[in-house]
Amino acid sequence: LKLADGSNKQKLTPTNAGSYRGVVLQNNFNFGYIEDGAYVIYKNINIDNVTKIALEISGTGANKATVEVRVGSPEGYLLASLNPKNTTGWTDYQENLTNFTIGGGYTGVQDLCVVFKGEQKPFTFSSTDEQKIRNAGTVIACIGSDTSDAGEGRDRGTLTVKRDEDKMVARLLELNPRTVVYIQSVGV
């Protein structure tokens, strides 16, 4: 959180988070494996005189996401929003700076919620694959998690599936209602 003169008012780190969902805290250093709709809540943060917020973000697809800062919850009053810059990889963190607008009567000490929203696009198959799916007697979709999603010491915090598998299953069901879904899952 930054003041008008550019100085830092307060630095929020993953270890300061009061609660989080849809992210994995990695080595008490950063949040990774961020899902669409994930959020991190920081409790009792004084937002008086804050004019900007800087977020350190990494990832080659970061620019396809939106990061919002809201009051109290993922649906709370919007204070800031940004589309992060792409970086060269997961360890190349870049500062992303955006205006922080205090409004809606919110001042003083508040709970802040950082919300991560992924690119929203429909799941598609090639036209050849769609025709094969429509004509199939039964479609079997194998989905689930793997050791990159969870493991010893880093259980999943939610039952949601990753890698747009929920969108894939929805599209399969649109194309062929005779679809069976097999879920192989670890870390739940």
XYZ file of C-alpha atoms in Angstrom:
188
model
C 0.000 0.000 0.000
C 1.491 3.329 -1.052
C 0.947 6.941 -0.051
C 0.649 9.883 -2.483
C 4.404 10.611 -2.231
C 5.177 7.048 -3.380
C 6.386 5.825 -0.010
C 5.158 2.527 1.379
C 2.468 2.708 4.032
C 2.343 -1.018 4.670
C 3.625 -4.142 2.960
C 1.259 -7.101 2.932
C 2.886 -10.498 2.487
C 1.411 -13.982 2.136
C 2.295 -14.748 5.753
C 0.191 -11.722 6.867
C -2.946 -13.129 5.235
C -5.829 -13.846 7.588
C -7.366 -16.401 5.237
C -7.246 -17.509 1.630
C -9.027 -19.782 -0.794
C -8.102 -21.138 -4.216
C -4.365 -20.474 -3.798
C -1.477 -22.411 -2.287
C 0.950 -20.732 0.112
C 4.392 -21.813 -1.080
C 7.301 -21.810 1.393
C 5.751 -18.850 3.266
C 6.974 -16.725 0.355
C 4.284 -16.446 -2.284
C 0.892 -17.666 -3.414
C 0.896 -20.105 -6.323
C -1.466 -22.432 -8.166
C -3.974 -19.586 -8.274
C -7.455 -20.589 -9.421
C -10.038 -18.385 -11.088
C -12.038 -16.734 -8.313
C -9.334 -17.295 -5.679
C -8.947 -14.706 -2.949
C -6.727 -13.656 -0.065
C -8.056 -11.673 2.912
C -5.887 -9.349 4.997
C -7.477 -8.353 8.311
C -7.458 -4.940 10.004
C -5.564 -2.870 7.426
C -5.538 0.922 7.794
C -6.320 2.338 4.341
C -6.303 6.036 5.301
C -4.239 8.126 2.832
C -3.491 5.132 0.572
C -3.512 6.249 -3.085
C -1.882 3.331 -4.890
C -1.323 -0.366 -4.471
C 1.634 -2.311 -5.851
C 1.381 -6.060 -6.398
C 4.331 -8.279 -7.244
C 3.104 -10.818 -9.787
C 4.824 -13.379 -12.012
C 3.744 -15.621 -14.877
C 3.734 -15.830 -18.627
C -0.069 -15.627 -18.796
C -0.495 -13.006 -16.097
C -1.861 -10.398 -18.518
C -4.939 -12.575 -19.129
C -6.018 -12.185 -15.499
C -7.550 -9.423 -13.425
C -6.587 -8.738 -9.829
C -9.036 -6.769 -7.692
C -8.732 -5.323 -4.201
C -12.077 -5.187 -2.401
C -13.354 -4.360 1.064
C -14.018 -7.390 3.265
C -14.991 -10.091 0.779
C -14.708 -11.160 -2.877
C -17.964 -9.277 -3.559
C -17.105 -6.207 -1.436
C -16.655 -2.616 -2.556
C -14.009 -2.334 -5.317
C -10.983 -0.246 -4.304
C -8.531 -1.191 -7.070
C -8.313 -3.343 -10.173
C -5.448 -4.183 -12.491
C -4.431 -6.423 -15.348
C -0.926 -7.651 -14.497
C 2.027 -7.544 -16.869
C 3.418 -10.780 -18.302
C 6.815 -11.843 -17.021
C 9.382 -14.318 -18.302
C 8.295 -17.028 -15.862
C 7.072 -18.036 -12.421
C 10.158 -16.717 -10.616
C 10.327 -13.371 -12.452
C 8.247 -11.074 -10.233
C 7.323 -7.641 -11.582
C 5.721 -4.799 -9.671
C 2.271 -3.849 -10.953
C 1.093 -0.446 -9.726
C -2.469 0.849 -9.869
C -4.581 3.575 -8.318
C -6.312 2.799 -5.053
C -9.650 4.599 -4.818
C -11.081 5.044 -1.374
C -14.818 5.432 -1.687
C -18.140 4.093 -0.601
C -17.572 5.523 2.863
C -14.704 3.128 3.566
C -11.799 4.647 5.495
C -9.691 3.703 8.483
C -9.162 0.062 9.379
C -10.748 -2.418 6.968
C -10.364 -6.025 5.904
C -8.957 -6.126 2.364
C -9.717 -8.944 -0.050
C -7.442 -9.530 -3.054
C -9.429 -11.390 -5.738
C -7.918 -13.203 -8.732
C -10.031 -13.598 -11.860
C -8.824 -15.617 -14.823
C -9.516 -15.066 -18.469
C -13.114 -16.050 -19.184
C -13.389 -17.938 -22.422
C -15.487 -20.911 -23.494
C -13.931 -24.346 -23.842
C -13.782 -25.440 -27.477
C -12.983 -28.581 -29.410
C -12.065 -28.739 -33.087
C -15.015 -29.244 -35.430
C -13.753 -32.778 -36.193
C -13.617 -33.631 -32.476
C -17.068 -32.138 -31.893
C -18.507 -34.360 -34.604
C -16.840 -37.449 -33.083
C -18.203 -36.532 -29.634
C -21.753 -36.062 -31.002
C -21.635 -39.427 -32.771
C -20.125 -41.409 -29.884
C -22.320 -43.956 -28.110
C -20.773 -42.882 -24.800
C -18.129 -40.296 -23.934
C -15.809 -40.902 -20.975
C -14.091 -37.804 -19.593
C -11.152 -38.469 -17.272
C -10.389 -35.424 -15.128
C -8.818 -34.650 -11.780
C -5.830 -33.425 -9.898
C -2.218 -34.469 -9.913
C 0.800 -33.927 -7.691
C 1.215 -30.354 -8.996
C -2.204 -29.528 -7.485
C -1.681 -31.054 -4.050
C 0.606 -33.257 -2.056
C 2.054 -33.840 1.385
C 1.852 -30.586 3.332
C -0.183 -28.720 0.728
C -3.715 -30.050 0.647
C -6.227 -28.558 -1.707
C -8.549 -26.028 -0.104
C -11.416 -26.674 -2.490
C -12.974 -29.418 -4.618
C -12.976 -27.308 -7.783
C -11.140 -28.808 -10.736
C -8.274 -27.103 -12.525
C -7.132 -26.512 -16.097
C -10.664 -25.650 -17.298
C -11.744 -29.269 -16.862
C -15.154 -28.111 -15.579
C -15.653 -26.141 -18.811
C -14.541 -29.158 -20.847
C -17.076 -31.417 -19.106
C -19.857 -28.848 -19.583
C -19.053 -28.667 -23.303
C -18.961 -32.478 -23.586
C -22.411 -32.676 -21.985
C -23.734 -30.092 -24.452
C -22.424 -32.170 -27.357
C -23.368 -35.587 -25.999
C -25.562 -36.143 -22.921
C -24.268 -39.727 -22.728
C -21.094 -38.530 -21.007
C -19.544 -40.252 -18.002
C -17.074 -38.306 -15.861
C -14.301 -40.175 -14.046
C -12.457 -38.113 -11.412
C -9.001 -39.095 -10.174
C -8.089 -36.786 -7.319
C -5.340 -36.386 -4.730
C -4.997 -34.132 -1.716
C -8.654 -33.555 -0.842
